[in-house]
Coordinates of C-alpha atoms and ligand atoms in Angstrom, one line a residue:
X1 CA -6.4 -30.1 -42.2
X2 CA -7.2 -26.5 -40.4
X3 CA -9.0 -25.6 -37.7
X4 CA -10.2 -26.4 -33.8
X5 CA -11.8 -29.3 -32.2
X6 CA -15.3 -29.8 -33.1
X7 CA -17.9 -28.0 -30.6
X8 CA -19.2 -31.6 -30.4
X9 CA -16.0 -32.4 -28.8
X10 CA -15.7 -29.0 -26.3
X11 CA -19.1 -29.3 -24.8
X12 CA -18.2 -33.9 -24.2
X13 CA -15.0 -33.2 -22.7
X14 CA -15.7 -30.0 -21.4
X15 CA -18.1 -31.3 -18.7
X16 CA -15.6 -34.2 -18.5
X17 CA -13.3 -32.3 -17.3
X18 CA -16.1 -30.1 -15.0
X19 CA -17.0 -33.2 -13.8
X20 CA -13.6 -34.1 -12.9
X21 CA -12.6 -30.7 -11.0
X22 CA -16.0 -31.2 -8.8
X23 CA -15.0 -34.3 -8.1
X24 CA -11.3 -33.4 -7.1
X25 CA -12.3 -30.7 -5.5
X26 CA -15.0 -33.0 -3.3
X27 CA -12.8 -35.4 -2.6
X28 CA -9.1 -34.6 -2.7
X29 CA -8.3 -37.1 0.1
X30 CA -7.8 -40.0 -2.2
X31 CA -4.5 -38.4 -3.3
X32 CA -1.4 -38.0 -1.5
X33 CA -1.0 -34.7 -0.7
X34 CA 2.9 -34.6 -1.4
X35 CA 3.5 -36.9 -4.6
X36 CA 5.3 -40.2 -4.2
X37 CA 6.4 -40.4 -7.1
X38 CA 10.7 -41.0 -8.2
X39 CA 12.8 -38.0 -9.6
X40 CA 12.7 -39.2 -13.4
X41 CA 9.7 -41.2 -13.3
X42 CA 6.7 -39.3 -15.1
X43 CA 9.1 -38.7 -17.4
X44 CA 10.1 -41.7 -18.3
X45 CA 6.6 -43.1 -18.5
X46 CA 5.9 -40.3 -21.2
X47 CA 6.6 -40.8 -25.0
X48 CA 9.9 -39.4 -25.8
X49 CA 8.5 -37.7 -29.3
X50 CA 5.4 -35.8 -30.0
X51 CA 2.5 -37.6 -31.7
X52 CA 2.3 -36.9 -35.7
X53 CA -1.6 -37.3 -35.7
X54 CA -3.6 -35.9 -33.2
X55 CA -5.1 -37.9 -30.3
X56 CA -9.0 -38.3 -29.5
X57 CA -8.9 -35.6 -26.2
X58 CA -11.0 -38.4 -24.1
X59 CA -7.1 -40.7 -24.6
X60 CA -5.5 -37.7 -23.8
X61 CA -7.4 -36.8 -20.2
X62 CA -7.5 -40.5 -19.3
X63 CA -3.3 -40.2 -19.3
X64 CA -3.3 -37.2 -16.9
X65 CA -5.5 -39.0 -14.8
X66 CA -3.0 -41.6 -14.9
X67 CA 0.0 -40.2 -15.8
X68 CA 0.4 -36.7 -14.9
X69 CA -1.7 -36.9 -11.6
X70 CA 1.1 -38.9 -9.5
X71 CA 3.2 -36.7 -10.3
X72 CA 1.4 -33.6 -8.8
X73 CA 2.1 -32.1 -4.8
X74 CA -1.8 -31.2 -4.4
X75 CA -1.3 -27.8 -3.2
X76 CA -5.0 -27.0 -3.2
X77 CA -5.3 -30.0 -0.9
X78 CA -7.0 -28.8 3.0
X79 CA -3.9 -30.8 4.2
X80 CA -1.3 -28.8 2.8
X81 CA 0.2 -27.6 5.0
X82 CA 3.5 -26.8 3.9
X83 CA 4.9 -22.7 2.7
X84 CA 2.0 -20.7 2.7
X85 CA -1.1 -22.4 2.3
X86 CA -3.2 -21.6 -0.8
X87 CA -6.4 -22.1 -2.6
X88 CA -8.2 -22.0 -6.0
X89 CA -12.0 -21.4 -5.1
X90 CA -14.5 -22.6 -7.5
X91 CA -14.9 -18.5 -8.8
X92 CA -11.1 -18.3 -9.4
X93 CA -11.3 -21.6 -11.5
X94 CA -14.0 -20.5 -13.3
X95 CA -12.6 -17.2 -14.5
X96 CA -9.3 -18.9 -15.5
X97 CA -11.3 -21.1 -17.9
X98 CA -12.9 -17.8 -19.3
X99 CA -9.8 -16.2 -19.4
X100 CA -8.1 -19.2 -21.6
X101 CA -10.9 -18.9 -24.0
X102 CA -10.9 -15.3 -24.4
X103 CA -7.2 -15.4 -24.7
X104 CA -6.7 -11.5 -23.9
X105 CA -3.2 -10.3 -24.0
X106 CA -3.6 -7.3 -21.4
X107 CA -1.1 -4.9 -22.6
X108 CA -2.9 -1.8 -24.0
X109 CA -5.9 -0.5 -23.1
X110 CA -7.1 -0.8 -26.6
X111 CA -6.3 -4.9 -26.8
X112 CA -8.8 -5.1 -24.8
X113 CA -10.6 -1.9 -22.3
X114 CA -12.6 -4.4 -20.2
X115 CA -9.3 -6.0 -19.0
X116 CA -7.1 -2.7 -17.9
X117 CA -10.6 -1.4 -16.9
X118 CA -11.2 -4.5 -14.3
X119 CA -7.7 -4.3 -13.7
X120 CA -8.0 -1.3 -12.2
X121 CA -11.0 -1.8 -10.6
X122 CA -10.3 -5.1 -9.0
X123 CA -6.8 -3.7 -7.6
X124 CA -8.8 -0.5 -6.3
X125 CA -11.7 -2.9 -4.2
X126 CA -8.9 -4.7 -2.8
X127 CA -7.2 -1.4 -1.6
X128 CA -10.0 -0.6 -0.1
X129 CA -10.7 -4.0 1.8
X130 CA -7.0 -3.9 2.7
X131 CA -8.3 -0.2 4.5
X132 CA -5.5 1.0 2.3
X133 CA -6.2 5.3 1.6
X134 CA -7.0 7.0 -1.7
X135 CA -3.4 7.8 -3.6
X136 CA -2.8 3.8 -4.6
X137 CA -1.7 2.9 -8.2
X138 CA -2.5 -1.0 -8.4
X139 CA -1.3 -3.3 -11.4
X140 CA -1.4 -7.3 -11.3
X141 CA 1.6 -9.1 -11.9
X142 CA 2.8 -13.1 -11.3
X143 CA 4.3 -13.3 -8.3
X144 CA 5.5 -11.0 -5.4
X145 CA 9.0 -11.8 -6.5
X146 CA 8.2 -9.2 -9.7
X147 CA 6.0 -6.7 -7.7
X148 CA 9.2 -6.5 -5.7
X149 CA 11.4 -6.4 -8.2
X150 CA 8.9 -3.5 -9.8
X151 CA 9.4 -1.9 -6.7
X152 CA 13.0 -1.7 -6.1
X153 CA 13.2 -0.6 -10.1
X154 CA 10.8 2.3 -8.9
X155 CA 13.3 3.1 -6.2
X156 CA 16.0 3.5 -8.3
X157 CA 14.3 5.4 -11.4
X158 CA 13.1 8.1 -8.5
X159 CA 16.9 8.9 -8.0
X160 CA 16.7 10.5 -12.1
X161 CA 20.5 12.0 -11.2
X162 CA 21.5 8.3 -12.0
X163 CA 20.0 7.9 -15.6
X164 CA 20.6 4.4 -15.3
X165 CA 17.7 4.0 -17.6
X166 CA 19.4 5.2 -20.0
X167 CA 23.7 4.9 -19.3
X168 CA 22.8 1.4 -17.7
X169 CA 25.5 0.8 -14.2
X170 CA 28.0 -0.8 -15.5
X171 CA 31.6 1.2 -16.0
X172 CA 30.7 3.6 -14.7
X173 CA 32.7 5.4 -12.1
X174 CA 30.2 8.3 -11.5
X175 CA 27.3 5.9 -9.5
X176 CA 27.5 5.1 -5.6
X177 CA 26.5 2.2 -4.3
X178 CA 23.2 1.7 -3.9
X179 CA 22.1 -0.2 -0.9
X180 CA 19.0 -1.6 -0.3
X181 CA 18.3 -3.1 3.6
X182 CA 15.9 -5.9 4.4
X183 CA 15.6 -7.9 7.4
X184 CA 17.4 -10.8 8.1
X185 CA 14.1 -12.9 7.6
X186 CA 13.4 -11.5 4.2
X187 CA 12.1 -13.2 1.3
X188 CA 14.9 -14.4 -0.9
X189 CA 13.1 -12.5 -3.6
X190 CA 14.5 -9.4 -2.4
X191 CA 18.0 -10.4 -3.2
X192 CA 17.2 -11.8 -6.6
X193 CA 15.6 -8.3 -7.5
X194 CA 18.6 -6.7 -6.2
X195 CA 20.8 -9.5 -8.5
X196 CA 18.5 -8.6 -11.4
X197 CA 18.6 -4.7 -11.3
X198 CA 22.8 -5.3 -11.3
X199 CA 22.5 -3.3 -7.4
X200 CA 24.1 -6.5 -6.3
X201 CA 23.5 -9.1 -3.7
X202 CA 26.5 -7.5 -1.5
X203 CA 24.4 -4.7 -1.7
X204 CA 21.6 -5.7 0.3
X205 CA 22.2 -4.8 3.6
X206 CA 20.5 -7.4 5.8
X207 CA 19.2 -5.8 9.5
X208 CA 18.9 -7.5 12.2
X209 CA 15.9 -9.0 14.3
X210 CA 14.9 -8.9 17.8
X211 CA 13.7 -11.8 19.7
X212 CA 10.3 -12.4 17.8
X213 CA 12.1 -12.2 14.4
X214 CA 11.0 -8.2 13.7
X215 CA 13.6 -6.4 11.7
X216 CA 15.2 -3.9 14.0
X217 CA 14.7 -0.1 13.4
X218 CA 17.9 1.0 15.5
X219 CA 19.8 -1.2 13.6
X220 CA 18.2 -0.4 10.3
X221 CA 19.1 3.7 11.0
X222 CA 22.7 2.6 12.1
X223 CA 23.2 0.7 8.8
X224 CA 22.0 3.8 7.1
X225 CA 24.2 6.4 8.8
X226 CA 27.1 3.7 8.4
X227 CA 26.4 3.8 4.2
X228 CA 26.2 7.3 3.8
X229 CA 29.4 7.6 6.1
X230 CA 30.9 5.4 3.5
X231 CA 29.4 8.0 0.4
X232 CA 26.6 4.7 -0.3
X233 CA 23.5 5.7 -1.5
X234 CA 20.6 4.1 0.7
X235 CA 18.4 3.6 -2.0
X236 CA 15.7 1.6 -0.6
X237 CA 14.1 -0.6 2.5
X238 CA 12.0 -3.3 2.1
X239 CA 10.0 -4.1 5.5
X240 CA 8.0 -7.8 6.1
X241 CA 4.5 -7.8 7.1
X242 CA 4.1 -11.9 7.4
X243 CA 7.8 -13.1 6.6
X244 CA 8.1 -16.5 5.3
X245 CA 9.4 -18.5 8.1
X246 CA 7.7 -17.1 11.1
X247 CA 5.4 -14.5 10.0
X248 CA 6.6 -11.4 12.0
X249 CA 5.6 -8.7 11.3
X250 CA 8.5 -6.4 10.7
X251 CA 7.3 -2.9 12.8
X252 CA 6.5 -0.9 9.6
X253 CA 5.6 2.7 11.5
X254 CA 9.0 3.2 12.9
X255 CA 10.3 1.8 10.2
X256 CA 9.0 4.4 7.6
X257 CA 9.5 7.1 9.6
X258 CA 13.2 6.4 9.0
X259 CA 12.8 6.1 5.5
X260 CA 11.0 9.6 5.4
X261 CA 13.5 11.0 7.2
X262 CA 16.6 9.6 4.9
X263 CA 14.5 9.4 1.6
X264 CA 14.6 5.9 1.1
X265 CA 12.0 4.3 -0.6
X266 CA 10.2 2.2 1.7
X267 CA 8.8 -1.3 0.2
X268 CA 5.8 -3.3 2.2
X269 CA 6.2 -7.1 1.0
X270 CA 2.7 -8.0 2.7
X271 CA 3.1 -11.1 0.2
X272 CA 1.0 -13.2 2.7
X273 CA 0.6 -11.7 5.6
X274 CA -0.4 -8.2 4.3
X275 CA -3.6 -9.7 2.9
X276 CA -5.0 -10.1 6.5
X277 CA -5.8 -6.5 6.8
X278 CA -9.1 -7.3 5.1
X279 CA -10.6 -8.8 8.2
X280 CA -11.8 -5.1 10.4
X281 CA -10.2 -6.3 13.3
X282 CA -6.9 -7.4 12.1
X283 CA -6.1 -4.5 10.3
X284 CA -3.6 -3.3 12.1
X285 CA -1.2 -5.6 10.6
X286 CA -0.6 -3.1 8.0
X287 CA -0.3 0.2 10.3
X288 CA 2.6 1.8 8.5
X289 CA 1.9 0.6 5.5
X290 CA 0.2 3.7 4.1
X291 CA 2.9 5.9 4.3
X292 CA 5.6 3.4 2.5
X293 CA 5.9 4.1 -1.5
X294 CA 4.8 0.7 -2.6
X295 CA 3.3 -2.5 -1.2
X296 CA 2.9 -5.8 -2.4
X297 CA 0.4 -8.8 -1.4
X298 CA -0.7 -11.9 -3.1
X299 CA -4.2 -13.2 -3.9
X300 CA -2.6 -16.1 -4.7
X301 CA -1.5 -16.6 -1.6
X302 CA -4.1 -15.9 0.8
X303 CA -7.3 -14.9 -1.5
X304 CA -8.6 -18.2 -2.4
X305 CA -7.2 -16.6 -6.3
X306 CA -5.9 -19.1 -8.9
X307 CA -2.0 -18.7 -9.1
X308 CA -0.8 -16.5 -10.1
X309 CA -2.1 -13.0 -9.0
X310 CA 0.2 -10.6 -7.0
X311 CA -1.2 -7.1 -6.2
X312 CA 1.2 -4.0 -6.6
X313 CA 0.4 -1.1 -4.9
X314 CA 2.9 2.1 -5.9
X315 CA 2.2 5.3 -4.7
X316 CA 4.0 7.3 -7.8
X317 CA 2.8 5.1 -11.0
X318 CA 4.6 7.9 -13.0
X319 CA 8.0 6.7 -11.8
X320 CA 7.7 3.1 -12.6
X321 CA 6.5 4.2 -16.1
X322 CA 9.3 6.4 -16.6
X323 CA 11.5 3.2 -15.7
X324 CA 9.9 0.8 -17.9
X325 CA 7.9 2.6 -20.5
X326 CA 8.8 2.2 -24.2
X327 CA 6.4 2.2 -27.0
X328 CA 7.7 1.4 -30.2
X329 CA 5.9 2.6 -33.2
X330 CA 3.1 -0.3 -33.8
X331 CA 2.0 0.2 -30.4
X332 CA 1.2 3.7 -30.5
X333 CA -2.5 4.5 -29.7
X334 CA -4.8 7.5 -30.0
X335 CA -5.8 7.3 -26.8
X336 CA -2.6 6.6 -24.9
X337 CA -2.7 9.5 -22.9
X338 CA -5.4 9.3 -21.5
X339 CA -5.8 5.8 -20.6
X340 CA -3.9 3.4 -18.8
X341 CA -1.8 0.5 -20.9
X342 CA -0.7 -1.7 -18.4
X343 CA 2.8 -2.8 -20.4
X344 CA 4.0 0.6 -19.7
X345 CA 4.5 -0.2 -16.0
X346 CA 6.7 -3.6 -16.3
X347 CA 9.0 -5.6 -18.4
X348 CA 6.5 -7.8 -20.1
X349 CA 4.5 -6.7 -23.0
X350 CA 1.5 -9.5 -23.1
X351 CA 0.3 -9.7 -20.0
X352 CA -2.5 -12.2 -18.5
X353 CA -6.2 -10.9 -17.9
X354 CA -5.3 -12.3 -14.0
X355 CA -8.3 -9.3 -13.0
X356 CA -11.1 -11.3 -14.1
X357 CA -10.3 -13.9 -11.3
X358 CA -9.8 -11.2 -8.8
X359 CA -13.0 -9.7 -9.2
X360 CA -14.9 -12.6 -9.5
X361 CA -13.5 -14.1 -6.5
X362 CA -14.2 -10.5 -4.4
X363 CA -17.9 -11.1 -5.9
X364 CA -18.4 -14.3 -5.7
X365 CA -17.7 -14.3 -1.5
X366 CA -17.8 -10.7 -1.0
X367 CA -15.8 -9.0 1.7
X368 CA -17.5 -10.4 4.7
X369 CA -16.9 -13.7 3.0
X370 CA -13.6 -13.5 2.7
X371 CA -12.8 -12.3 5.8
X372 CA -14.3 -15.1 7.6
X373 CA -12.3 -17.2 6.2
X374 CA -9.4 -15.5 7.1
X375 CA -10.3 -15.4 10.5
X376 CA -11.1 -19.1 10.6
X377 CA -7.7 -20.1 9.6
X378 CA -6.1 -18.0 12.0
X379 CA -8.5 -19.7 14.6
X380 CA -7.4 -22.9 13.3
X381 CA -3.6 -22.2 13.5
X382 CA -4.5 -20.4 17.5
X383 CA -6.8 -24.2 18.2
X384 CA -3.3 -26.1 16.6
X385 CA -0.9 -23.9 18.6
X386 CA -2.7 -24.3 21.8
X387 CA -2.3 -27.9 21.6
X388 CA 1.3 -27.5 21.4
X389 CA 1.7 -25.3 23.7
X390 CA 0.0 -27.2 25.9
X391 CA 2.0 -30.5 25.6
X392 CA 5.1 -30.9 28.0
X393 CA 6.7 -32.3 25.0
X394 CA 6.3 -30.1 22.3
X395 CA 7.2 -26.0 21.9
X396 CA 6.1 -23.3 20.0
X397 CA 8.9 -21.3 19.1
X398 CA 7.5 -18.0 17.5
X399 CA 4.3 -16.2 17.9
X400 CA 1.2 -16.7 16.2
X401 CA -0.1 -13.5 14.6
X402 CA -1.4 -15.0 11.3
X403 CA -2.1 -18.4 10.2
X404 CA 1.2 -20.3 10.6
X405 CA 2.4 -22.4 13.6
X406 CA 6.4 -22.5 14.4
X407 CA 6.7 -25.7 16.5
X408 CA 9.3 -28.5 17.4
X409 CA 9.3 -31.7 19.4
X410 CA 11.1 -30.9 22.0
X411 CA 11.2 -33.6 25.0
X412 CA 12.8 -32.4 28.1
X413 CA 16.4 -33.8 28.4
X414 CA 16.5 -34.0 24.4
X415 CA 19.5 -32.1 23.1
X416 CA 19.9 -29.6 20.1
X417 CA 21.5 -31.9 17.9
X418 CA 19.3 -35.0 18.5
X419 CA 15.8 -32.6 18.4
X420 CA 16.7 -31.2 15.3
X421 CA 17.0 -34.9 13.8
X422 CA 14.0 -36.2 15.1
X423 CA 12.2 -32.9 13.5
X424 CA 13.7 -33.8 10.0
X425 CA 12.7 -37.3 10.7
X426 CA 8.9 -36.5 12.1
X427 CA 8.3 -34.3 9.1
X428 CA 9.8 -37.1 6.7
X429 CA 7.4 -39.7 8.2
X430 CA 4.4 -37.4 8.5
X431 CA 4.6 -36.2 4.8
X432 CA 5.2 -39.9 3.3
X433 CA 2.1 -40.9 4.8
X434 CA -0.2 -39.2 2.7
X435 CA -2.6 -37.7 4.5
X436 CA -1.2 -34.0 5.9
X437 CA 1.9 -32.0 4.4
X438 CA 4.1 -29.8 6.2
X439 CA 7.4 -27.9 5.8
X440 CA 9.9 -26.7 7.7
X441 CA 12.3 -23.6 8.2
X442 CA 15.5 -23.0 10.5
X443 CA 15.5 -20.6 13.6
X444 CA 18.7 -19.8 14.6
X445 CA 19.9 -22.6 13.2
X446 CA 17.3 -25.1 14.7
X447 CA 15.6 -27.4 12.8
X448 CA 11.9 -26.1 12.8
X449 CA 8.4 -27.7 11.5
X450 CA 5.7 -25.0 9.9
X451 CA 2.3 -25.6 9.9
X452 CA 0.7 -23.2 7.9
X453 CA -3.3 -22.8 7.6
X454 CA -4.4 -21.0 4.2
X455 CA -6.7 -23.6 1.7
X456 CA -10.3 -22.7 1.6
X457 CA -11.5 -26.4 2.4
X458 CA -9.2 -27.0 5.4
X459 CA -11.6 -27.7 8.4
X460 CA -10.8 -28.7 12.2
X461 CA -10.7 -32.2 11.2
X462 CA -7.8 -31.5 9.1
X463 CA -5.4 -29.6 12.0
X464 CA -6.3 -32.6 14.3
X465 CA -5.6 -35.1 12.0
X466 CA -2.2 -33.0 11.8
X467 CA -1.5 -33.1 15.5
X468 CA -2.3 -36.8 15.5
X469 CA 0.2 -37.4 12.7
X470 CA 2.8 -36.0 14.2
X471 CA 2.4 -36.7 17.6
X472 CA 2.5 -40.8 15.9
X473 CA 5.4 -40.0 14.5
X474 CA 7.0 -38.4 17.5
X475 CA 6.0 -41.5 19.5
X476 CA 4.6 -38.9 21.9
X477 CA 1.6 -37.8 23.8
X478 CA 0.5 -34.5 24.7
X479 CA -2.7 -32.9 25.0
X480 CA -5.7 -34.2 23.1
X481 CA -7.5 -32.5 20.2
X482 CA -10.6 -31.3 21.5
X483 CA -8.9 -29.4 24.2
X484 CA -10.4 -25.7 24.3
X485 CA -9.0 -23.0 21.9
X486 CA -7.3 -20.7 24.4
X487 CA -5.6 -17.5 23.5
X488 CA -1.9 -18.4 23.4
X489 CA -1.3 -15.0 21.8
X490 CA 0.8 -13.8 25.5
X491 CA 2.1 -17.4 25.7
X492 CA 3.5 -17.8 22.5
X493 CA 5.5 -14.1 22.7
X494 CA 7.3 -16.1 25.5
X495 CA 8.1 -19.0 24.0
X496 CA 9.8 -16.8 20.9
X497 CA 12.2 -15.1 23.1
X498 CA 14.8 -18.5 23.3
Ligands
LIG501 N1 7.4 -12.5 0.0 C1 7.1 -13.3 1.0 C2 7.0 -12.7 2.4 C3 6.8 -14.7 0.8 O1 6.5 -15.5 1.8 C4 6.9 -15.2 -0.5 C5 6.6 -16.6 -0.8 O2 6.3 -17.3 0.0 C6 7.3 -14.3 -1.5 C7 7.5 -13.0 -1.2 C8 7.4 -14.7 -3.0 O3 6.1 -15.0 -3.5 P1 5.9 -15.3 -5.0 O4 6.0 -16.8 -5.1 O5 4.6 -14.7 -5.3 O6 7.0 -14.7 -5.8

């Protein structure tokens, strides 16, 4: 026996399988949006052992429909709530069909020119859309935990006096610590580069916030004195635009004129929030962010773009090549000086052809497009955090500059302990039943629900239906949706400072 499934077979099942995404994609409230089912329980209804002769394809899909399908959180629900909200749009789905079938491993420009061609162009259209200026190396990789991780590796390969590509850290007596300083409201991805790169979680400095959870630039230059006092090397910063439980926006100007000052390599993880600077007039949420060294954000996240797609933006590609470039003999090619090869800038070799999505995506809605969108779910999360803030009952408890909503039943008279329980319990009830998913964070220790606005589909409809879940499950009141959309921007910088 050799060979693929019959054409025959492709084109039947393909458009199966078409038909089932439109389908989905029209209808995705039949399913729960967080799965039901047990821990244990698609296994166990799976065959233990492989099958030793193939299966007819139509068998096959008719068992994920049933098998595989309970088991699946439906993230690309518009009731999801939950993290950061995300999307695959009918463009992005597309391309990662044509992407499976071409199979391109985008690792040398010769492997395949159209992919490290597109890559670059896709990364430099979203540069420009993110009003970034000329000077930006971009590269795709999986998630922002890597671009981060690229980043910091960057960082430490433009201090050449170490050689720790080549002498490696360990016993040696001769290297410093290095530090690296994030805020206190940092993605966890920042310690797990700095675990990864053997700099050590002790050795990233966490700064503290002010009131509306922004990392603190006096505090940040204390820390820094403080190290070098102690003969540390301050090695790198890595500010938040969008941090993952509140979305502050970490105040990158002041920020990177510190890092100027005490060469440090200043990091923007923009992971979610970053990607808002494509709308004109909320582009200030990246001021700063030209001036820093490298800069992450996530189609994935907030670009309607099929996971996974990070964008890494470095300023000095050179240095990240001279930390991770190594071309063994049967990759050599004629032209590899004067073209890119994308495996020279990261750990992996084969890389996905993730630009195909990106671009098709950008075309497919274009930049007005996709900044309408944008601005639609940050009207949503404003219309949602209005109604909170509006009910006697309820609180907002950080401001609102993106799309996510930091709120907590909070009944006068109620006390800490007693509101953090019925939060755990109003979330528990509201996700069980089906319809709307949500997550949660803690704020100085306070149990806190998240309501984050991000999938392409998510109307009104599906915010109210939000506030009238939970308000059910709270057993409370409050004000109406319907109620006008009101500019709780002021308001909600109040309500943060508790
Ligand atoms: N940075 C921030 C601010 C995030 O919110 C997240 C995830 O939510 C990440 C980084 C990690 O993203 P990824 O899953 O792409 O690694």
């Amino acid at each position: 026996m050799s060979g693929d499934l019959s054409r025959d077979e492709l084109v039947e099942q393909g458009r199966a399988v078409v038909d089932w995404i439109a389908e989905y994609l029209d209808h995705p409230e039949r399913y729960p949006v967080l799965s039901r089912v047990r821990p244990g329980e698609i296994r166990a209804s799976l065959p233990a052992s492989p099958p030793r002769e193939g299966e007819p394809l139509e068998r096959i899909l008719a068992d994920f429909e049933t098998k595989i399908i309970p088991g699946i959180t439906h993230w690309n629900h518009p009731a999801f709530f939950g993290y950061f909200a995300t999307s695959a749009s009918v463009p992005g789905i597309l391309a990662e069909m044509l992407v499976a079938t071409l199979d391109v491993k985008a690792m040398l420009w010769k492997t395949s020119p159209a992919a490290t061609e597109l890559e670059e162009v896709a990364t430099d259209w979203l540069r420009q859309m993110l009003g970034l200026g000329d000077g930006w190396f971009g590269i795709t990789t999986d998630t922002a935990s890597i671009s981060s991780m690229l980043a910091l590796a960057a960082a430490r390969e433009a201090r050449p006096e170490l050689a720790i590509r080549e002498r490696g850290m360990a016993g040696r007596g001769d290297l410093p610590r290095l530090r690296v300083y994030s805020s206190e409201h940092a993605h966890s991805s920042v310690d797990k580069a700095a675990m990864a790169l053997g700099i050590g979680l002790e050795n990233v400095v966490k700064i503290g916030a002010d009131a509306e959870y922004r990392m603190r630039p006096d505090v940040l230059a204390a820390a820094i004195a403080a190290d070098r006092a102690f003969g540390y090397l301050p090695l790198a910063c890595v500010a938040t635009v969008g941090t993952t439980s509140t979305s502050s926006i970490d105040p990158v100007p002041a920020i990177g004129e510190i890092c100027r000052r005490e060469d440090v390599w200043l990091h923007v993880d923009g992971a979610y929030g970053g990607m808002l600077a494509i709308v004109p007039e909320f582009r200030a949420v990246l001021d700063g962010a030209d001036g820093a060294d490298s800069l992450v954000v996530n189609p994935h996240k907030w670009l309607f773009t099929p996971f996974d797609c990070s964008a890494f933006f470095i300023k000095r590609p050179d240095v990240l090549k001279r930390a991770f470039s190594l071309v063994p003999e049967f990759l050599v090619t004629r032209e590899q000086d004067e073209v890119v090869n994308y495996m020279d800038y990261g750990v992996q070799l084969g890389r996905r052809f993730r630009a195909l999505k990106l671009w098709m995506v950008i075309r497919a809605f274009g930049t007005d497009g996709l900044a309408d969108r944008l601005r639609t779910h940050c009207a949503l999360a404003q219309q949602f955090a209005a109604w909170v803030g509006s009910s006697a009952e309820w609180e907002l408890v950080a401001p609102v500059p993106f799309s996510l909503v930091c709120f907590r039943y909070a009944p006068p008279g109620m006390s800490d302990l007693e509101c953090d329980a019925r939060n755990e319990a109003i979330m528990h009830t509201v996700n069980a039943g089906g319809d709307v998913f949500l997550s949660h964070t803690k704020l100085h220790g306070r149990f806190t629900l998240r309501l984050a606005v991000g999938n392409i589909r998510t109307e009104a409809r599906h915010v109210a239906l939000a506030w009238e879940r939970l308000r059910d499950a709270a057993g409370s009141g409050g004000a109406a949706p319907g109620s006008g959309m009101g500019n709780i921007a002021a308001e909600s910088t109040e309500t943060a400072t508790e």
